[in-house]
Every structure is written in C-alpha cells, then in structure tokens.
Short mmCIF file of C-alpha atoms and ligand atoms in Angstrom, two decimals:
data_model
loop_
_atom_site.label_atom_id
_atom_site.label_comp_id
_atom_site.label_asym_id
_atom_site.label_seq_id
_atom_site.Cartn_x
_atom_site.Cartn_y
_atom_site.Cartn_z
CA UNK A 1 0.11 0.08 -0.10
CA UNK A 2 1.46 3.33 -1.09
CA UNK A 3 1.64 5.90 1.72
CA UNK A 4 4.17 8.37 1.32
CA UNK A 5 5.22 10.09 -1.84
CA UNK A 6 8.09 12.48 -2.68
CA UNK A 7 7.44 14.90 -5.38
CA UNK A 8 10.81 16.59 -6.82
CA UNK A 9 10.26 19.99 -8.50
CA UNK A 10 7.50 22.39 -6.90
CA UNK A 11 6.97 24.27 -10.08
CA UNK A 12 3.54 24.60 -11.98
CA UNK A 13 3.23 20.99 -12.39
CA UNK A 14 4.83 19.61 -9.31
CA UNK A 15 3.18 21.79 -6.70
CA UNK A 16 -0.34 21.03 -7.97
CA UNK A 17 0.49 17.58 -8.35
CA UNK A 18 1.81 17.31 -4.55
CA UNK A 19 -1.32 19.26 -3.39
CA UNK A 20 -3.87 16.85 -5.11
CA UNK A 21 -1.96 13.75 -3.62
CA UNK A 22 -1.98 15.27 -0.15
CA UNK A 23 -5.66 15.74 -0.43
CA UNK A 24 -6.11 12.17 -1.38
CA UNK A 25 -4.75 11.27 1.99
CA UNK A 26 -0.91 10.69 0.93
CA UNK A 27 1.89 11.91 3.15
CA UNK A 28 3.56 14.08 0.54
CA UNK A 29 7.05 15.52 0.94
CA UNK A 30 7.55 18.30 -1.94
CA UNK A 31 11.11 18.78 -2.70
CA UNK A 32 12.53 21.64 -4.36
CA UNK A 33 16.23 23.29 -4.33
CA UNK A 34 15.02 26.74 -4.07
CA UNK A 35 15.02 27.34 -0.30
CA UNK A 36 13.11 30.57 -0.57
CA UNK A 37 10.15 28.52 -2.22
CA UNK A 38 10.52 25.92 0.40
CA UNK A 39 10.09 28.27 3.33
CA UNK A 40 7.31 30.28 1.66
CA UNK A 41 5.33 27.05 1.02
CA UNK A 42 5.59 25.96 4.40
CA UNK A 43 4.37 29.27 5.48
CA UNK A 44 1.49 29.17 3.08
CA UNK A 45 2.78 32.03 0.82
CA UNK A 46 1.93 30.44 -2.71
CA UNK A 47 2.21 32.32 -5.78
CA UNK A 48 -1.32 33.25 -6.88
CA UNK A 49 -0.70 32.69 -10.66
CA UNK A 50 -2.67 29.56 -10.76
CA UNK A 51 -6.51 29.64 -10.03
CA UNK A 52 -7.46 27.64 -6.90
CA UNK A 53 -3.76 26.57 -5.89
CA UNK A 54 -3.34 29.01 -2.80
CA UNK A 55 -6.31 27.46 -1.13
CA UNK A 56 -5.45 23.88 -2.05
CA UNK A 57 -1.71 24.21 -1.02
CA UNK A 58 -2.85 25.81 2.48
CA UNK A 59 -5.32 23.12 3.05
CA UNK A 60 -2.59 20.48 2.29
CA UNK A 61 0.06 22.09 4.55
CA UNK A 62 -2.56 22.50 7.38
CA UNK A 63 -3.64 18.99 7.25
CA UNK A 64 -0.14 17.86 7.70
CA UNK A 65 -0.09 15.81 4.69
CA UNK A 66 2.04 18.10 2.75
CA UNK A 67 5.57 19.68 3.76
CA UNK A 68 8.01 21.31 1.65
CA UNK A 69 11.77 20.13 2.19
CA UNK A 70 15.21 20.86 0.26
CA UNK A 71 16.24 17.31 0.26
CA UNK A 72 14.41 14.03 -0.55
CA UNK A 73 13.14 11.33 2.10
CA UNK A 74 12.40 7.72 2.04
CA UNK A 75 9.10 7.07 0.33
CA UNK A 76 6.98 4.53 -1.53
CA UNK A 77 6.81 6.55 -4.86
CA UNK A 78 9.20 9.49 -6.15
CA UNK A 79 7.55 11.82 -8.93
CA UNK A 80 10.07 13.93 -10.90
CA UNK A 81 8.60 17.08 -12.07
CA UNK A 82 11.78 19.33 -12.88
CA UNK A 83 12.08 21.78 -15.85
CA UNK A 84 13.86 20.79 -18.95
CA UNK A 85 14.75 24.16 -20.76
CA UNK A 86 16.44 24.57 -24.22
CA UNK A 87 20.05 25.25 -24.36
CA UNK A 88 21.30 27.96 -26.73
CA UNK A 89 21.70 25.18 -29.39
CA UNK A 90 17.94 24.41 -29.11
CA UNK A 91 18.74 20.98 -27.37
CA UNK A 92 17.26 19.69 -24.14
CA UNK A 93 18.96 20.64 -21.09
CA UNK A 94 18.66 17.52 -19.04
CA UNK A 95 20.64 18.84 -15.93
CA UNK A 96 17.81 19.17 -13.59
CA UNK A 97 16.42 15.72 -14.62
CA UNK A 98 19.88 13.89 -13.92
CA UNK A 99 20.48 16.00 -10.56
CA UNK A 100 16.90 15.14 -9.46
CA UNK A 101 17.51 11.45 -10.26
CA UNK A 102 20.86 11.43 -8.35
CA UNK A 103 19.50 13.47 -5.46
CA UNK A 104 17.04 10.41 -4.65
CA UNK A 105 19.57 7.51 -4.81
CA UNK A 106 20.29 7.47 -1.13
CA UNK A 107 16.71 7.43 -0.18
CA UNK A 108 15.81 4.43 -2.72
CA UNK A 109 14.45 1.38 -1.22
CA UNK A 110 13.27 -2.09 -2.86
CA UNK A 111 10.00 -1.81 -4.56
CA UNK A 112 10.09 1.83 -4.78
CA UNK A 113 8.23 3.41 -7.83
CA UNK A 114 10.03 6.31 -9.68
CA UNK A 115 7.90 8.40 -12.34
CA UNK A 116 9.53 10.94 -14.62
CA UNK A 117 6.89 13.73 -15.59
CA UNK A 118 9.22 16.22 -17.04
CA UNK A 119 8.91 16.72 -20.90
CA UNK A 120 12.25 15.04 -22.19
CA UNK A 121 13.34 13.97 -25.91
CA UNK A 122 12.53 10.17 -26.51
CA UNK A 123 14.62 7.74 -25.13
CA UNK A 124 15.54 10.05 -21.90
CA UNK A 125 13.83 7.72 -19.30
CA UNK A 126 15.60 4.38 -20.72
CA UNK A 127 18.87 6.02 -21.67
CA UNK A 128 19.55 8.47 -18.73
CA UNK A 129 17.29 7.97 -15.77
CA UNK A 130 17.25 4.25 -15.62
CA UNK A 131 21.18 3.99 -15.58
CA UNK A 132 21.49 6.47 -12.70
CA UNK A 133 18.80 4.61 -10.90
CA UNK A 134 20.86 1.46 -11.15
CA UNK A 135 23.71 3.05 -9.35
CA UNK A 136 21.56 2.48 -6.16
CA UNK A 137 22.49 -1.14 -6.56
CA UNK A 138 18.84 -2.13 -7.15
CA UNK A 139 17.70 -3.62 -10.37
CA UNK A 140 15.36 -1.43 -12.29
CA UNK A 141 12.41 -3.46 -13.48
CA UNK A 142 12.28 -6.01 -10.36
CA UNK A 143 13.44 -4.02 -7.43
CA UNK A 144 12.72 -0.55 -8.61
CA UNK A 145 9.98 0.22 -10.86
CA UNK A 146 10.43 3.06 -13.42
CA UNK A 147 7.95 5.00 -15.56
CA UNK A 148 7.12 8.06 -17.55
CA UNK A 149 3.94 10.00 -17.54
CA UNK A 150 3.61 13.40 -19.06
CA UNK A 151 1.43 16.28 -18.10
CA UNK A 152 -1.17 17.82 -20.37
CA UNK A 153 -2.48 20.53 -18.25
CA UNK A 154 -3.29 23.88 -19.58
CA UNK A 155 -1.75 26.74 -17.03
CA UNK A 156 -4.87 28.39 -15.78
CA UNK A 157 -6.74 25.40 -15.64
CA UNK A 158 -4.25 23.02 -14.09
CA UNK A 159 -6.25 21.80 -11.17
CA UNK A 160 -9.05 20.76 -12.95
CA UNK A 161 -7.16 19.31 -15.95
CA UNK A 162 -5.00 17.27 -13.48
CA UNK A 163 -7.90 15.46 -12.41
CA UNK A 164 -10.05 15.36 -15.53
CA UNK A 165 -7.50 14.98 -18.44
CA UNK A 166 -6.86 11.43 -19.91
CA UNK A 167 -2.99 10.39 -19.11
CA UNK A 168 -0.52 8.26 -20.83
CA UNK A 169 1.86 5.90 -18.62
CA UNK A 170 4.96 4.40 -20.02
CA UNK A 171 6.63 1.76 -17.95
CA UNK A 172 10.10 0.25 -18.75
CA UNK A 173 8.43 -3.02 -18.10
CA UNK A 174 4.69 -4.04 -17.53
CA UNK A 175 5.11 -4.15 -13.83
CA UNK A 176 6.28 -0.70 -13.74
CA UNK A 177 3.45 0.81 -15.89
CA UNK A 178 0.92 -1.05 -13.72
CA UNK A 179 2.36 0.14 -10.56
CA UNK A 180 2.58 3.71 -11.96
CA UNK A 181 -1.07 3.36 -12.86
CA UNK A 182 -1.95 2.53 -9.46
CA UNK A 183 -0.49 6.10 -8.26
CA UNK A 184 -2.62 7.88 -10.82
CA UNK A 185 -5.75 5.99 -10.49
CA UNK A 186 -5.83 7.69 -6.85
CA UNK A 187 -6.76 11.13 -8.61
CA UNK A 188 -6.97 10.83 -12.56
CA UNK A 189 -10.62 10.53 -13.23
CA UNK A 190 -9.75 10.47 -17.21
CA UNK A 191 -9.02 7.38 -18.88
CA UNK A 192 -5.47 6.19 -18.44
CA UNK A 193 -3.69 4.43 -21.48
CA UNK A 194 -0.77 2.47 -20.95
CA UNK A 195 2.41 2.21 -23.30
CA UNK A 196 6.37 2.14 -22.91
CA UNK A 197 8.49 4.80 -21.93
CA UNK A 198 9.68 6.02 -25.34
CA UNK A 199 6.25 6.00 -26.86
CA UNK A 200 4.89 7.99 -23.88
CA UNK A 201 8.10 10.52 -23.93
CA UNK A 202 7.31 10.99 -28.11
CA UNK A 203 3.38 11.53 -27.51
CA UNK A 204 3.84 14.43 -25.30
CA UNK A 205 6.21 16.16 -27.68
CA UNK A 206 3.79 15.14 -30.55
CA UNK A 207 0.80 16.74 -28.81
CA UNK A 208 2.82 20.01 -28.60
CA UNK A 209 4.26 19.84 -31.98
CA UNK A 210 1.02 19.28 -33.46
CA UNK A 211 -0.28 22.51 -32.02
CA UNK A 212 2.96 24.51 -33.00
CA UNK A 213 2.65 23.39 -36.59
CA UNK A 214 -0.92 24.44 -36.77
CA UNK A 215 -0.23 27.56 -35.37
CA UNK A 216 2.67 28.15 -37.68
CA UNK A 217 0.16 27.39 -40.66
CA UNK A 218 -2.19 30.02 -39.38
CA UNK A 219 0.70 32.48 -38.79
CA UNK A 220 2.01 31.92 -42.53
CA UNK A 221 -1.57 32.12 -43.82
CA UNK A 222 -1.77 35.77 -41.87
CA UNK A 223 1.29 36.76 -43.63
CA UNK A 224 0.15 35.66 -47.20
CA UNK A 225 -3.26 37.59 -46.45
CA UNK A 226 -1.40 40.66 -45.67
CA UNK A 227 0.33 40.56 -48.88
CA UNK A 228 -2.79 39.69 -50.71
CA UNK A 229 -4.67 42.38 -48.56
CA UNK A 230 -7.20 39.65 -47.23
CA UNK A 231 -8.70 39.53 -43.82
CA UNK A 232 -7.16 36.45 -42.31
CA UNK A 233 -9.81 36.19 -39.65
CA UNK A 234 -12.76 36.11 -42.51
CA UNK A 235 -10.49 33.39 -44.27
CA UNK A 236 -10.01 31.22 -41.46
CA UNK A 237 -13.71 31.58 -40.09
CA UNK A 238 -15.03 30.55 -43.53
CA UNK A 239 -12.38 27.66 -44.10
CA UNK A 240 -13.21 26.24 -40.79
CA UNK A 241 -16.87 25.59 -41.75
CA UNK A 242 -15.67 22.88 -43.75
CA UNK A 243 -16.33 19.82 -41.44
CA UNK A 244 -12.87 18.52 -41.30
CA UNK A 245 -10.92 21.67 -41.21
CA UNK A 246 -9.77 23.21 -38.03
CA UNK A 247 -7.10 25.90 -38.50
CA UNK A 248 -5.90 27.53 -35.34
CA UNK A 249 -5.41 31.41 -34.56
CA UNK A 250 -2.62 33.37 -35.86
CA UNK A 251 -0.88 35.55 -33.38
CA UNK A 252 2.27 37.70 -32.73
CA UNK A 253 4.21 34.42 -32.38
CA UNK A 254 4.09 31.36 -29.81
CA UNK A 255 5.19 32.04 -26.13
CA UNK A 256 5.13 29.79 -22.94
CA UNK A 257 7.77 27.18 -22.08
CA UNK A 258 5.98 24.06 -23.78
CA UNK A 259 4.79 24.71 -27.26
CA UNK A 260 7.74 26.95 -28.12
CA UNK A 261 10.41 24.20 -26.67
CA UNK A 262 8.77 20.83 -26.88
CA UNK A 263 9.03 20.43 -30.73
CA UNK A 264 12.92 21.07 -30.62
CA UNK A 265 13.03 17.91 -28.66
CA UNK A 266 11.85 15.90 -31.56
CA UNK A 267 14.06 17.83 -34.09
CA UNK A 268 16.91 17.28 -31.78
CA UNK A 269 16.54 13.34 -32.15
CA UNK A 270 15.71 13.41 -35.95
CA UNK A 271 17.14 16.72 -37.64
CA UNK A 272 17.06 15.32 -41.16
CA UNK A 273 13.19 14.08 -40.65
CA UNK A 274 11.60 16.59 -38.52
CA UNK A 275 11.63 19.34 -41.05
CA UNK A 276 8.23 20.71 -41.02
CA UNK A 277 8.41 20.70 -37.13
CA UNK A 278 11.50 22.70 -37.50
CA UNK A 279 10.26 25.18 -40.25
CA UNK A 280 7.23 25.84 -37.94
CA UNK A 281 9.54 26.79 -35.05
CA UNK A 282 11.19 29.24 -37.48
CA UNK A 283 7.85 30.60 -38.79
CA UNK A 284 6.47 31.29 -35.22
CA UNK A 285 9.65 32.44 -33.80
CA UNK A 286 9.77 35.16 -36.76
CA UNK A 287 6.26 36.52 -35.67
CA UNK A 288 7.49 39.01 -33.35
CA UNK A 289 9.98 40.72 -35.78
CA UNK A 290 7.19 40.63 -38.31
CA UNK A 291 4.81 42.48 -36.38
CA UNK A 292 7.10 45.22 -35.24
CA UNK A 293 7.88 45.75 -38.98
CA UNK A 294 4.30 45.76 -39.49
CA UNK A 295 3.28 48.28 -36.81
CA UNK A 296 6.60 50.56 -37.93
CA UNK A 297 5.15 50.48 -41.66
CA UNK A 298 1.98 51.64 -40.56
CA UNK A 299 3.22 54.49 -38.32
CA UNK A 300 5.63 55.81 -40.80
CA UNK A 301 2.88 56.01 -43.47
CA UNK A 302 0.96 58.54 -41.05
CA UNK A 303 4.08 60.86 -40.89
CA UNK A 304 2.96 61.63 -37.16
CA UNK A 305 5.77 63.28 -35.28
CA UNK A 306 6.66 61.21 -32.05
CA UNK A 307 3.79 58.72 -32.16
CA UNK A 308 2.66 56.86 -29.12
CA UNK A 309 2.25 53.28 -29.66
CA UNK A 310 -0.37 51.96 -27.15
CA UNK A 311 0.22 47.98 -26.79
CA UNK A 312 -2.42 45.90 -25.28
CA UNK A 313 -0.74 43.00 -23.61
CA UNK A 314 2.62 41.68 -22.56
CA UNK A 315 1.86 38.21 -21.36
CA UNK A 316 2.61 34.90 -23.55
CA UNK A 317 -1.30 34.38 -24.03
CA UNK A 318 -4.67 35.47 -22.56
CA UNK A 319 -5.87 35.02 -18.91
CA UNK A 320 -2.68 34.70 -17.29
CA UNK A 321 0.38 36.90 -15.89
CA UNK A 322 2.98 34.61 -17.14
CA UNK A 323 5.53 36.28 -19.22
CA UNK A 324 7.77 33.36 -20.06
CA UNK A 325 8.78 33.61 -23.85
CA UNK A 326 6.08 36.06 -24.39
CA UNK A 327 6.19 37.19 -28.17
CA UNK A 328 4.21 40.33 -27.07
CA UNK A 329 6.91 41.35 -24.56
CA UNK A 330 9.45 40.99 -27.61
CA UNK A 331 7.41 43.26 -29.72
CA UNK A 332 7.36 46.04 -26.95
CA UNK A 333 11.01 45.70 -26.48
CA UNK A 334 11.41 45.64 -30.10
CA UNK A 335 9.48 48.80 -30.55
CA UNK A 336 11.26 50.63 -27.90
CA UNK A 337 14.65 49.30 -29.27
CA UNK A 338 13.76 51.17 -32.27
CA UNK A 339 13.18 54.64 -30.41
CA UNK A 340 9.36 54.58 -30.48
CA UNK A 341 7.30 55.93 -27.37
CA UNK A 342 5.53 52.80 -26.44
CA UNK A 343 2.55 52.90 -23.67
CA UNK A 344 1.89 49.05 -22.73
CA UNK A 345 -0.72 47.90 -20.48
CA UNK A 346 -1.57 44.34 -18.88
CA UNK A 347 -4.18 43.91 -16.29
CA UNK A 348 -2.64 40.19 -15.29
CA UNK A 349 0.89 41.53 -14.65
CA UNK A 350 2.08 42.54 -11.05
CA UNK A 351 5.24 43.84 -10.19
CA UNK A 352 6.68 44.39 -13.50
CA UNK A 353 9.86 46.63 -13.44
CA UNK A 354 11.36 46.46 -16.88
CA UNK A 355 9.42 49.50 -18.02
CA UNK A 356 6.37 51.43 -16.64
CA UNK A 357 2.82 49.66 -17.33
CA UNK A 358 0.06 52.12 -17.88
CA UNK A 359 -3.70 51.54 -17.00
CA UNK A 360 -6.02 50.39 -19.63
CA UNK A 361 -7.79 54.06 -19.70
CA UNK A 362 -4.36 55.71 -20.10
CA UNK A 363 -3.17 53.67 -22.89
CA UNK A 364 -6.60 53.90 -24.76
CA UNK A 365 -6.30 57.57 -24.28
CA UNK A 366 -2.71 58.16 -25.03
CA UNK A 367 -2.15 56.10 -27.98
CA UNK A 368 -1.72 57.13 -31.71
CA UNK A 369 -1.49 53.75 -32.61
CA UNK A 370 -3.35 50.86 -31.08
CA UNK A 371 -1.87 47.46 -31.14
CA UNK A 372 -3.50 44.29 -29.49
CA UNK A 373 -1.03 41.56 -28.59
CA UNK A 374 -2.83 39.57 -26.09
CA UNK A 375 -6.66 38.70 -26.20
CA UNK A 376 -7.20 39.14 -22.67
CA UNK A 377 -11.08 39.28 -21.98
CA UNK A 378 -10.60 42.89 -20.53
CA UNK A 379 -9.32 44.07 -24.15
CA UNK A 380 -12.00 42.39 -26.07
CA UNK A 381 -14.77 44.80 -24.78
CA UNK A 382 -12.87 48.02 -25.79
CA UNK A 383 -14.95 50.27 -28.11
CA UNK A 384 -12.71 51.81 -30.47
CA UNK A 385 -15.08 54.37 -31.81
CA UNK A 386 -13.96 57.00 -29.07
CA UNK A 387 -10.33 56.44 -29.45
CA UNK A 388 -10.33 56.50 -33.17
CA UNK A 389 -11.91 60.00 -33.01
CA UNK A 390 -9.15 61.31 -30.86
CA UNK A 391 -6.16 59.54 -32.03
CA UNK A 392 -3.73 61.32 -34.43
CA UNK A 393 -3.51 58.32 -36.32
CA UNK A 394 -6.20 55.71 -37.21
CA UNK A 395 -3.82 52.70 -36.76
CA UNK A 396 -5.34 49.56 -35.51
CA UNK A 397 -3.12 46.54 -35.43
CA UNK A 398 -5.14 43.47 -33.98
CA UNK A 399 -2.78 40.63 -33.86
CA UNK A 400 -5.31 38.34 -32.18
CA UNK A 401 -8.53 39.10 -34.44
CA UNK A 402 -10.53 40.14 -31.40
CA UNK A 403 -11.33 43.82 -32.01
CA UNK A 404 -14.41 43.89 -34.36
CA UNK A 405 -13.95 46.67 -37.17
N1 LIG B 1 -1.41 30.42 -29.65
C1 LIG B 1 -1.68 31.09 -30.83
N2 LIG B 1 -2.81 30.50 -31.78
C2 LIG B 1 -3.48 29.48 -31.11
C3 LIG B 1 -3.25 29.01 -30.01
C4 LIG B 1 -1.94 29.36 -29.19
O1 LIG B 1 -0.95 31.89 -31.31
O2 LIG B 1 -4.45 29.11 -32.01
C5 LIG B 1 -0.18 30.78 -28.78
C6 LIG B 1 -0.60 31.34 -27.53
O3 LIG B 1 -0.88 32.74 -27.58
C7 LIG B 1 0.71 31.21 -26.70
C8 LIG B 1 1.32 29.76 -27.13
O4 LIG B 1 0.76 29.59 -28.54
O5 LIG B 1 1.53 32.17 -26.89
C9 LIG B 1 0.96 28.54 -26.21
O6 LIG B 1 -0.35 28.66 -26.06
P1 LIG B 1 -1.12 27.21 -25.64
O7 LIG B 1 -2.51 27.58 -25.40
O8 LIG B 1 -0.79 26.12 -26.43
O9 LIG B 1 -0.96 27.19 -24.16
P2 LIG B 1 0.46 26.27 -23.36
O10 LIG B 1 1.69 26.39 -23.96
O11 LIG B 1 0.40 27.13 -22.09
O12 LIG B 1 -0.18 24.70 -23.00
C10 LIG B 1 0.21 23.71 -24.06
C11 LIG B 1 -0.83 22.66 -24.09
N3 LIG B 1 -0.74 21.90 -25.16
C12 LIG B 1 -1.71 21.66 -26.16
O13 LIG B 1 -2.73 22.29 -26.07
C13 LIG B 1 -1.37 20.48 -26.99
C14 LIG B 1 -1.21 22.18 -22.73
O14 LIG B 1 -2.05 21.20 -22.87
C15 LIG B 1 0.08 21.31 -22.42
O15 LIG B 1 0.11 20.71 -21.08
C16 LIG B 1 1.28 22.46 -22.25
O16 LIG B 1 1.51 23.17 -23.45
C17 LIG B 1 2.67 21.85 -21.61
O17 LIG B 1 2.89 21.93 -20.57
O18 LIG B 1 2.93 21.32 -22.57
#
C-alpha cells in the first residue's frame, strides 16, 4: 500500500500534483532546491498565478499531509517534475532531470516506484534515468519500478485538468506501468492509457508539436493575407466551416515554455526527418519581428511626429500573468529599441519593473496607434469608436482578431 510520496520539483506541475496527492490522503514531501520557495510554501505563501492553488496548498499544509523540503526523504513513490529548458543550441538541457534522479538515490528502497513527468526527448527515461537509478545497486524493473507519465494541463486550468484529463503512462516494463497506473488512479478521473516509456515521451512532444505546426500554418496564412490584402480572420472563419478543417489562430508568435520548446526535442533526435516541425518553429519565432515591422510601416505612413504606440498585453497568452517566452513582450521591447514611445498595459501582470505599465484607460487615451498583442477578455470589450475619433492616427493592429472593425 503506497502511503508516502516524494514530489521532486515544486513548479507549475509539481506543486499542484503534490497538493492533489496530499488531498487524497498521501503523506507528501515536496522537494525543491529553491530554499525561499520551500520556506514560503511551508508558511502558506503561494504564488497566486494558478487559480485555486493557494487554497489547495494551504489546506494540504494545514492537514499535515504536505511538507516542503530541500532534500528528498524515503518514500514509496518518487515523482520527478523538474524543468527541461532549451540550451542555446535548441537542445534539451537535462541537468535538472539528472540531478533530481541522483538526489533520490540515497533514499531509494526495494519496490520503490519512480515516475518521470518532465517533458524530455524520446529515450531519456530508458537511456538516462534508468542507468542513474541502477547506481543504487537495485535492479530497475524488478527491485525498482520506473515509468514516464507526461502532463497535459493548460496553465490557468491546471487543478481541473490534472484530475479530468486522460493520461498516458509508459513503464520500462509491464510491472512498472501497472504500479505507476495505481498511483495515478488515486486522483485521475480521465482514462489512463498504457504504453512503453519512449512512446509516452514521444506522445507528449507530438501533442505540442501538432499545436505548434498548426499555429505556424495560421501565422503563415496571416502573412500571405497581409500580402494579398485579405482579412485572415474571415478566411480562417470560412475555411473552418468545412467539417474536417480546424485551422488555429494566428498571433504575434508562440510563447510559454512548452509549445515553443517541446518540438525542438523531436528535431534534436531526428533533424533530417523533422523538417516541417523545425520550419514551424522558425515561422512562429519570426512573428514578433514581423509584427514590429508591420507596426513601423503603418506608423511611418501616417507621418505623425513622435507617435505614441499603445500596446495591449505583454503576457504569453490570454488570462494569465505569465511572461515566459512572451512574443508580446518581445514586440514591445523591439518597438522601444527602435526608439518609439510605447505605452503598454496588462491587467494580469503584477510587480513588473522592466518599464512602466499604464492603466487600460491611459493606454487607450494616450495612443496614436493601437496594437492588440494579447486577447485578454478585458481588451475584447474596448470600444474603438472613441479612441479613433481622438487619435492622431487611425492605426489599429489587432494580432489576435478580437477587435471587431
Ligand atoms: N497560440 C496561438 N494560436 C492558437 C493557440 C495558441 O498563437 O491558436 C499561442 C498562444 O498565444 C501562446 C502559445 O501559442 O503564446 C501557447 O499557447 P497554448 O494555448 O498552447 O498554451 P500552453 O503552451 O500554456 O499549453 C500547452 C498545451 N498543449 C496543448 O494544447 C497541445 C497544454 O495542454 C500542455 O500541457 C502544455 O502546453 C505543456 O505543458 O506542454
């Protein structure tokens, strides 16, 4: 009977997972190398970025079922949820995965279950994690059990999706797969599908690459429609009326630390074969510069002296204050670097110190050119008639197709 679980890595996946497992009655030790985060968690100070997490974490800590520590402890199950960022050469940096696996070695006991959740290139669980675990002297597959189980939650909706989403579990052998499934059956209500580790690793990357390629298709179409002077939003809306067509939305680029990163893990393993995947990354990553040029062309045409460019949104997507890899922020920086006066607002961003953020009212009233970069719901309700009457220019650049003309 599994009683105690060690969750290694208390980030946007590890912490919610630790809290949900605690709420199911497990004794959970949340482990993170960030001393400040560990102290704040134990004092119930949680980053409010993810809806519902503060309350869930507080009750988990108060129940005594969750405690945060710098180091692991002996447990029945170890779940590794550490970051796998990109190196400068667009390769997976597996330092955290290796370190986390090494850090649990002294605490491993016979029949322990180790589950990797971090997004990794195919072959990582078998080729990197398994050999490190065998340094414990225990045989992986019969004395230790090892599986890979990717997460699929959408930031902003994590607590709901961690429970409701279907999961893929890939063990290094059937026993490992079954034992890992028993862990997730304690809280996952979605269907659980079983496979091997490398297939499970690849499935995670394929899901995000599918999304990235489709967004790149939409972004490429938006550039074609700009050239042909067509309304991209109307084109996609009508094309999607076809029963088997579902084109995603163009935008200012792809941000976040998943869709913009994971496809590179496939390219790393098959550079000559993964050509569309690589090209899609190039298309999406070219969008911020494209938008900066588009704004500059429009502003120059008006011949306004010292125009104020009003930018709506700096986060990577709507409904969150998350700035990681944000194309909108890249665009604001790009316009500032070109010497333009840029007034930016974003109701979801707190404690931003890189440059002053303005209120929504100030941004609407101060701009000569309005550029919508993030489709926060607060921006969708803006009425353009008034600003258009007052503005020195009549430039509206809506990169998200939410402002109806
Ligand atoms: N975006 C577009 N057009 C679209 C959809 C998104 O430009 O039609 C942009 C967004 O503005 C954002 C970026 O793409 O900048 C990523 O947006 P996202 O909605 O894909 O959000 P993520 O990256 O937070 O979450 C994705 C999800 N993966 C899939 O939907 C296949 C989530 O389920 C994953 O768990 C997550 O990546 C992850 O952690 O891998």
